[in-house]
Tab-separated table of C-alpha atoms in Angstrom:
chain	number	residue	atom	x	y	z
N	19	MET	CA	-0.013	0.062	-0.022
N	20	LYS	CA	3.150	2.162	0.020
N	21	ASN	CA	2.538	3.625	-3.327
N	22	ASN	CA	-1.260	4.444	-2.738
N	23	VAL	CA	-1.554	8.096	-2.257
N	24	ILE	CA	-5.017	7.979	-0.952
N	25	ALA	CA	-4.300	5.454	1.726
N	26	ARG	CA	-1.288	7.520	2.696
N	27	VAL	CA	-3.045	10.750	3.186
N	28	VAL	CA	-6.067	9.298	4.883
N	29	ALA	CA	-3.829	7.465	7.370
N	30	LYS	CA	-1.870	10.512	8.065
N	31	LEU	CA	-5.132	12.368	8.669
N	32	THR	CA	-6.610	9.710	10.791
N	33	ILE	CA	-3.841	8.248	12.992
N	34	PRO	CA	-3.543	11.339	15.204
N	35	GLY	CA	-7.288	11.224	15.817
N	36	ILE	CA	-7.264	7.552	16.676
N	37	LEU	CA	-4.341	7.841	19.034
N	38	LEU	CA	-5.949	10.829	20.713
N	39	PHE	CA	-9.302	8.940	21.067
N	40	ALA	CA	-7.407	6.106	22.429
N	41	LEU	CA	-6.046	8.224	25.118
N	42	TYR	CA	-9.533	9.708	25.743
N	43	VAL	CA	-10.919	6.119	26.257
N	44	GLN	CA	-7.961	5.194	28.449
N	45	PHE	CA	-8.118	8.087	30.803
N	46	HIS	CA	-11.951	8.729	30.647
N	47	GLY	CA	-12.941	5.148	31.556
N	48	ASP	CA	-13.904	6.187	35.023
N	49	TYR	CA	-16.779	8.276	33.643
N	50	GLY	CA	-17.772	6.788	30.181
N	51	PRO	CA	-17.638	3.481	28.633
N	52	GLY	CA	-14.237	2.036	27.914
N	53	GLY	CA	-10.992	1.341	29.758
N	54	GLY	CA	-7.722	-0.050	29.414
N	55	PHE	CA	-8.711	-2.879	27.116
N	56	GLN	CA	-10.430	-0.905	24.486
N	57	ALA	CA	-7.931	1.992	24.776
N	58	GLY	CA	-5.123	-0.405	24.169
N	59	VAL	CA	-6.655	-2.059	21.166
N	60	ILE	CA	-7.397	1.441	19.673
N	61	PHE	CA	-3.940	2.597	20.278
N	62	GLY	CA	-2.436	-0.513	18.954
N	63	ALA	CA	-4.804	-0.258	15.848
N	64	GLY	CA	-3.361	3.288	15.220
N	65	PHE	CA	0.153	1.877	14.953
N	66	ILE	CA	-1.036	-1.091	12.985
N	67	LEU	CA	-2.708	1.192	10.559
N	68	TYR	CA	0.749	3.099	10.101
N	69	GLY	CA	2.493	-0.194	9.628
N	70	MET	CA	-0.066	-1.299	7.112
N	71	VAL	CA	0.116	1.993	5.028
N	72	PHE	CA	3.847	2.926	5.451
N	73	GLY	CA	5.386	-0.504	5.686
N	74	LEU	CA	6.575	-2.735	8.509
N	75	GLU	CA	10.083	-1.279	8.438
N	76	ASN	CA	8.970	2.123	9.156
N	77	LEU	CA	6.711	0.827	12.119
N	78	ARG	CA	9.842	-0.888	13.445
N	79	LYS	CA	11.443	2.372	13.187
N	80	VAL	CA	8.776	4.211	15.228
N	81	VAL	CA	8.166	1.338	17.546
N	82	PRO	CA	11.223	-0.920	17.879
N	83	PRO	CA	10.286	-4.624	18.663
N	84	GLN	CA	12.444	-4.259	21.905
N	85	VAL	CA	10.064	-1.451	22.987
N	86	THR	CA	6.913	-3.554	22.509
N	87	THR	CA	8.316	-6.718	23.794
N	88	THR	CA	9.384	-4.706	26.942
N	89	ALA	CA	6.082	-2.938	27.214
N	90	ILE	CA	4.144	-6.182	27.258
N	91	ALA	CA	5.737	-6.991	30.603
N	92	VAL	CA	5.685	-3.490	31.857
N	93	GLY	CA	1.893	-3.259	31.737
N	94	VAL	CA	1.617	-6.476	33.914
N	95	LEU	CA	4.165	-5.310	36.192
N	96	LEU	CA	2.688	-1.867	36.520
N	97	TYR	CA	-0.692	-3.665	37.403
N	98	GLY	CA	0.732	-5.980	39.940
N	99	GLY	CA	3.146	-3.276	41.295
N	100	VAL	CA	0.093	-0.999	42.422
N	101	GLY	CA	-0.977	-4.097	44.430
N	102	ILE	CA	2.396	-4.357	46.008
N	103	VAL	CA	2.281	-0.610	46.790
N	104	SER	CA	-0.975	-0.759	48.424
N	105	GLU	CA	0.181	-3.872	50.380
N	106	LEU	CA	3.233	-1.865	51.541
N	107	LEU	CA	1.015	0.926	52.557
N	108	GLY	CA	-0.815	-1.587	55.019
N	109	ALA	CA	-3.913	-2.304	52.901
N	110	ASN	CA	-4.948	-5.496	51.242
N	111	TYR	CA	-3.417	-6.481	47.667
N	112	LEU	CA	-4.962	-4.149	45.021
N	113	ASP	CA	-6.992	-2.218	47.763
N	114	TYR	CA	-6.343	1.221	46.191
N	115	SER	CA	-7.937	3.154	49.261
N	116	ALA	CA	-4.633	3.362	50.829
N	117	LEU	CA	-2.910	5.007	47.904
N	118	ALA	CA	-4.068	8.661	49.055
N	119	PRO	CA	-5.115	10.156	52.349
N	120	ASP	CA	-8.602	10.345	50.916
N	121	PRO	CA	-9.930	6.796	50.013
N	122	HIS	CA	-11.790	8.118	46.843
N	123	ASP	CA	-8.568	9.842	45.574
N	124	GLY	CA	-6.810	6.580	46.236
N	125	GLN	CA	-9.485	4.590	44.200
N	126	HIS	CA	-9.169	7.022	41.443
N	127	ILE	CA	-5.233	6.855	41.301
N	128	GLY	CA	-5.358	3.116	41.738
N	129	ILE	CA	-7.739	2.591	38.866
N	130	ILE	CA	-6.025	4.911	36.552
N	131	VAL	CA	-2.762	3.278	36.916
N	132	VAL	CA	-4.309	-0.186	36.827
N	133	GLU	CA	-6.104	0.658	33.554
N	134	LEU	CA	-2.841	2.208	32.276
N	135	GLY	CA	-1.109	-1.141	32.819
N	136	VAL	CA	-3.824	-2.901	31.168
N	137	GLY	CA	-3.808	-0.452	28.161
N	138	ILE	CA	0.071	-0.821	27.699
N	139	THR	CA	-0.052	-4.420	27.796
N	140	VAL	CA	-2.904	-4.788	25.290
N	141	ALA	CA	-1.571	-2.200	22.791
N	142	ALA	CA	2.014	-3.827	22.974
N	143	VAL	CA	0.445	-7.343	22.456
N	144	MET	CA	-1.615	-6.144	19.534
N	145	MET	CA	1.466	-4.561	17.765
N	146	THR	CA	3.606	-7.757	18.637
N	147	ILE	CA	0.921	-10.061	17.162
N	148	PHE	CA	0.534	-7.888	14.023
N	149	THR	CA	4.377	-7.450	13.452
N	150	ALA	CA	4.825	-11.162	13.998
N	151	PHE	CA	2.411	-12.073	11.379
N	152	ALA	CA	3.114	-9.413	8.932
N	153	GLY	CA	6.964	-10.138	9.317
N	154	ARG	CA	6.531	-13.517	7.869
N	155	GLN	CA	6.297	-14.003	4.158
N	156	ARG	CA	4.647	-16.647	2.158
Z	16	MET	CA	-35.417	-8.204	23.030
Z	17	VAL	CA	-36.254	-5.341	25.263
Z	18	ALA	CA	-39.992	-4.491	25.632
Z	19	HIS	CA	-40.289	-0.799	25.259
Z	20	ARG	CA	-43.542	1.103	25.359
Z	21	GLY	CA	-44.983	3.638	22.983
Z	22	GLU	CA	-43.808	4.790	19.664
Z	23	THR	CA	-40.110	4.748	20.309
Z	24	GLY	CA	-40.662	1.102	21.401
Z	25	THR	CA	-42.006	0.245	18.016
Z	26	VAL	CA	-39.107	1.934	16.367
Z	27	ILE	CA	-36.589	0.154	18.747
Z	28	LEU	CA	-38.465	-3.161	17.914
Z	29	GLY	CA	-38.053	-2.350	14.355
Z	30	ILE	CA	-34.237	-1.793	14.724
Z	31	ASP	CA	-34.006	-5.061	16.682
Z	32	ILE	CA	-35.586	-7.045	14.061
Z	33	ALA	CA	-33.569	-5.408	11.285
Z	34	LEU	CA	-30.249	-5.935	13.160
Z	35	LEU	CA	-31.232	-9.634	13.867
Z	36	VAL	CA	-32.315	-10.328	10.266
Z	37	LEU	CA	-28.805	-8.822	9.063
Z	38	LEU	CA	-26.940	-10.883	11.449
Z	39	ALA	CA	-28.597	-13.892	10.151
Z	40	VAL	CA	-28.007	-12.910	6.487
Z	41	VAL	CA	-24.387	-12.134	7.326
Z	42	GLY	CA	-23.942	-15.330	9.209
Z	43	ILE	CA	-25.264	-17.410	6.383
Z	44	ALA	CA	-23.132	-15.593	3.853
Z	45	ILE	CA	-20.110	-16.364	5.885
Z	46	ILE	CA	-21.126	-20.045	5.917
Z	47	ARG	CA	-21.813	-20.114	1.995
Z	48	LEU	CA	-18.705	-18.106	0.817
Z	49	ARG	CA	-15.316	-19.732	-0.197
Z	50	ASN	CA	-13.551	-16.536	-0.653
Z	51	LEU	CA	-11.620	-15.994	2.730
Z	52	PHE	CA	-11.167	-12.239	2.063
Z	53	ALA	CA	-14.959	-11.695	1.783
Z	54	VAL	CA	-15.383	-13.843	4.712
Z	55	THR	CA	-12.992	-11.830	6.771
Z	56	MET	CA	-14.797	-8.536	5.872
Z	57	LEU	CA	-18.147	-10.111	6.644
Z	58	SER	CA	-17.020	-11.244	9.921
Z	59	GLY	CA	-15.933	-7.734	10.784
Z	60	ILE	CA	-19.295	-6.432	9.618
Z	61	TYR	CA	-20.937	-9.286	11.853
Z	62	SER	CA	-19.113	-7.810	14.800
Z	63	LEU	CA	-20.212	-4.264	13.924
Z	64	LEU	CA	-23.806	-5.460	13.905
Z	65	LEU	CA	-23.368	-7.377	17.315
Z	66	ALA	CA	-21.803	-4.184	18.735
Z	67	CYS	CA	-25.163	-2.254	17.637
Z	68	VAL	CA	-27.174	-5.076	19.253
Z	69	PHE	CA	-25.176	-4.682	22.494
Z	70	VAL	CA	-25.789	-0.782	22.482
Z	71	LEU	CA	-29.610	-1.692	22.043
Z	72	LEU	CA	-29.227	-3.824	25.103
Z	73	ASP	CA	-27.663	-0.837	27.109
Z	74	ALA	CA	-24.506	-2.769	27.289
Z	75	VAL	CA	-22.327	0.034	26.022
Z	76	ASP	CA	-18.920	-0.991	27.377
Z	77	VAL	CA	-19.399	-4.523	25.886
Z	78	ALA	CA	-20.469	-2.863	22.532
Z	79	PHE	CA	-17.328	-0.748	22.655
Z	80	THR	CA	-15.158	-3.817	23.127
Z	81	GLU	CA	-16.862	-5.756	20.579
Z	82	ALA	CA	-16.468	-2.802	18.013
Z	83	ALA	CA	-12.731	-2.206	18.839
Z	84	VAL	CA	-11.586	-5.859	19.281
Z	85	GLY	CA	-14.104	-7.903	17.013
Z	86	ALA	CA	-14.663	-5.338	14.072
Z	87	GLY	CA	-11.311	-3.674	14.311
Z	88	ILE	CA	-8.296	-5.626	15.374
Z	89	SER	CA	-9.509	-9.079	14.695
Z	90	THR	CA	-10.238	-8.118	10.997
Z	91	VAL	CA	-6.642	-6.518	10.512
Z	92	LEU	CA	-5.090	-9.639	12.054
Z	93	MET	CA	-7.074	-11.937	10.006
Z	94	LEU	CA	-6.096	-9.835	6.879
Z	95	SER	CA	-2.393	-10.101	7.870
Z	96	VAL	CA	-2.798	-13.942	8.224
Z	97	LEU	CA	-4.577	-14.167	4.771
Z	98	ALA	CA	-1.458	-12.472	3.332
Z	99	LEU	CA	0.453	-15.602	4.334
Z	100	THR	CA	-2.018	-18.224	3.081
Z	101	LYS	CA	-4.340	-18.686	0.054
Z	102	SER	CA	-7.376	-16.542	-0.129
Z	103	ARG	CA	-9.873	-19.302	-1.274
Z	104	GLU	CA	-11.117	-22.071	0.988
Z	105	ARG	CA	-10.648	-25.556	-0.420
Z	106	ILE	CA	-14.060	-27.176	-1.425
Z	107	PRO	CA	-14.580	-30.152	0.911
Z	108	VAL	CA	-14.511	-33.627	-0.654
Z	109	THR	CA	-16.962	-35.194	1.868
Z	110	THR	CA	-20.449	-34.035	2.577
Z	111	PRO	CA	-20.279	-32.427	6.058
Z	112	LEU	CA	-23.267	-34.475	7.431
Z	113	LEU	CA	-21.688	-35.353	10.781
Z	114	PRO	CA	-20.847	-31.746	11.557
Z	115	LEU	CA	-24.405	-30.739	10.619
Z	116	VAL	CA	-25.881	-33.274	12.862
Z	117	THR	CA	-23.594	-32.327	15.668
Z	118	VAL	CA	-24.344	-28.583	15.219
Z	119	LEU	CA	-28.231	-29.348	15.204
Z	120	VAL	CA	-27.970	-31.481	18.204
Z	121	THR	CA	-25.844	-29.095	20.176
Z	122	GLY	CA	-28.081	-26.079	18.955
Z	123	GLY	CA	-31.268	-27.920	20.056
Z	124	LEU	CA	-29.726	-28.666	23.572
Z	125	LEU	CA	-28.754	-24.997	23.942
Z	126	ILE	CA	-32.215	-23.829	22.800
Z	127	TYR	CA	-33.679	-26.436	25.252
Z	128	GLY	CA	-31.459	-25.193	28.022
Z	129	THR	CA	-32.864	-21.600	27.685
Z	130	TRP	CA	-36.392	-22.799	28.612
Z	131	ASP	CA	-35.095	-22.967	32.212
Z	132	LEU	CA	-33.644	-19.430	32.019
Z	133	PRO	CA	-35.546	-16.527	33.627
Z	134	ALA	CA	-37.332	-14.186	31.157
Z	135	PHE	CA	-35.057	-11.416	29.530
Z	136	GLY	CA	-34.913	-8.288	31.720
Z	137	ASP	CA	-36.818	-10.167	34.663
Z	138	PRO	CA	-35.828	-8.120	37.822
Z	139	ASN	CA	-36.321	-11.142	39.839
Z	140	ALA	CA	-33.855	-13.167	38.043
Z	141	PRO	CA	-31.074	-14.584	40.419
Z	142	VAL	CA	-28.457	-12.447	38.468
Z	143	HIS	CA	-30.228	-9.251	39.540
Z	144	GLN	CA	-30.574	-10.408	43.267
Z	145	HIS	CA	-26.982	-11.626	43.981
Z	146	VAL	CA	-24.189	-8.906	44.144
Z	147	ALA	CA	-25.420	-6.648	41.344
Z	148	PRO	CA	-27.858	-4.515	43.668
Z	149	ALA	CA	-24.884	-4.002	46.138
Z	150	TYR	CA	-22.530	-2.892	43.435
Z	151	LEU	CA	-25.038	-0.540	41.948
Z	152	ALA	CA	-25.975	1.025	45.467
Z	153	GLU	CA	-22.535	1.239	46.832
Z	154	ALA	CA	-20.044	1.529	43.924
Z	155	GLU	CA	-20.090	5.330	43.516
Z	156	HIS	CA	-19.844	6.337	47.062
Z	157	GLN	CA	-17.331	3.602	47.972
Z	158	THR	CA	-14.978	4.108	44.886
Z	159	GLY	CA	-16.052	7.626	43.795
Z	160	VAL	CA	-16.048	6.289	40.197
Z	161	PRO	CA	-19.354	7.210	38.284
Z	162	ASN	CA	-19.045	4.200	35.740
Z	163	VAL	CA	-20.050	1.137	37.704
Z	164	VAL	CA	-18.560	-1.119	35.088
Z	165	THR	CA	-14.970	0.444	35.603
Z	166	ALA	CA	-15.444	0.333	39.261
Z	167	VAL	CA	-16.293	-3.358	39.203
Z	168	LEU	CA	-13.559	-4.310	36.742
Z	169	ALA	CA	-10.844	-2.194	38.227
Z	170	SER	CA	-11.718	-2.008	42.005
Z	171	TYR	CA	-13.989	-4.772	43.218
Z	172	ARG	CA	-12.617	-7.432	40.830
Z	173	GLY	CA	-9.009	-6.222	40.573
Z	174	TYR	CA	-7.761	-9.831	40.816
Z	175	ASP	CA	-10.124	-11.070	37.847
Z	176	THR	CA	-8.611	-8.108	35.680
Z	177	LEU	CA	-5.124	-8.880	36.571
Z	178	GLY	CA	-5.744	-12.227	35.646
Z	179	GLU	CA	-7.097	-11.185	32.471
Z	180	VAL	CA	-4.185	-9.033	31.569
Z	181	THR	CA	-1.891	-11.959	32.444
Z	182	VAL	CA	-3.636	-13.919	29.927
Z	183	ILE	CA	-3.067	-11.398	27.287
Z	184	PHE	CA	0.562	-11.108	28.419
Z	185	THR	CA	0.867	-14.998	28.145
Z	186	ALA	CA	-0.807	-14.826	24.684
Z	187	GLY	CA	1.558	-12.186	23.466
Z	188	ILE	CA	4.598	-13.968	24.603
Z	189	GLY	CA	3.381	-17.337	23.064
Z	190	VAL	CA	2.840	-15.548	19.580
Z	191	LEU	CA	6.216	-14.009	19.796
Z	192	LEU	CA	7.874	-17.124	20.681
Z	193	LEU	CA	6.072	-19.081	17.841
Z	194	LEU	CA	6.379	-16.439	15.053
Z	195	SER	CA	9.225	-14.216	15.799
Z	196	GLY	CA	12.044	-16.727	15.324
Z	197	GLY	CA	11.403	-17.217	11.699
Z	198	TYR	CA	11.805	-13.379	11.032
Z	199	ARG	CA	15.113	-13.075	12.662
Z	200	ARG	CA	16.329	-16.050	10.777
Z	201	ARG	CA	15.228	-14.738	7.500
Z	202	ARG	CA	16.553	-11.307	8.320
Z	203	LYS	CA	20.028	-12.778	8.548
Z	204	GLU	CA	19.791	-14.195	5.003
Z	205	ASP	CA	18.628	-11.096	3.172
Z	206	GLU	CA	19.647	-8.171	5.316
Z	207	PRO	CA	19.346	-5.142	2.940
Z	208	ASP	CA	15.844	-6.163	1.843
Z	209	SER	CA	13.300	-3.685	2.961
Z	210	ARG	CA	10.351	-5.462	4.211
Z	211	GLY	CA	7.450	-3.280	3.506
Z	212	ARG	CA	4.699	-5.854	2.867
Z	213	PRO	CA	1.798	-5.656	5.263
């Protein structure tokens, strides 16, 4: 699709919107529908679109494989880490109320960080699966 | 589906029926077609229709997931797999009589099973009597999060969601182990080749 002008222009116009929408879904999940899973998928889809239109090599330049592979683990560790932190603060595992003086603030912080972990892992896995498949040739 | 009252009720009933008919049409088309590219596109459309059904059922979060995962990413991943295989399904040599019987019997059993289920939207159904009322009543002032779905997923059921993330993590690692080895091996063979094919 590298030589398809329409695809390139449309992709260039839509990718920023897709990524912005993913961030909105990610950080607005407490108030509207959505959350880490959906945001991760949308965020990954933005990069996958870039990879489809501009080629896998360019995608690898933007997001090196080492970054995605590391991010897969970082998301899970971030999620689990919140649990450890809340345990260190004297509460149960994954009880976010202890993260801030006000339990509500703690819940908000905990949920945002946890959802961020979900989003990072999901986006990284989506990109990894895509590049793994697209990197193979017939 | 949902029993609505008045004029909007009839409109929504019409949309329900139209969506279900379209779902059935797309489903049958997927079975009949042998062109895998068309099948992939149709399964994306199927997911999008299903997302609309979920919206009508007031399950916006599920609809969102279905639209993003089912219609979006799955279609893209299936397309990238299609680039590796043939795009036409082989015509089976034998008549699929045994699978047909199996599907009919299983489907019949499933429909028979639904007779014991409470009616759709029944407020006295066990699922609405168990923990759901407590969540709906307590979630906002316990967690301060207006979206109950997020509160349940991330706060009350944090362990479950951690498990789900671990499943995705494992899936990603598995795919990486299975598929990325080949890339690295080929890359050594033809280093200067630019690999721009999706």
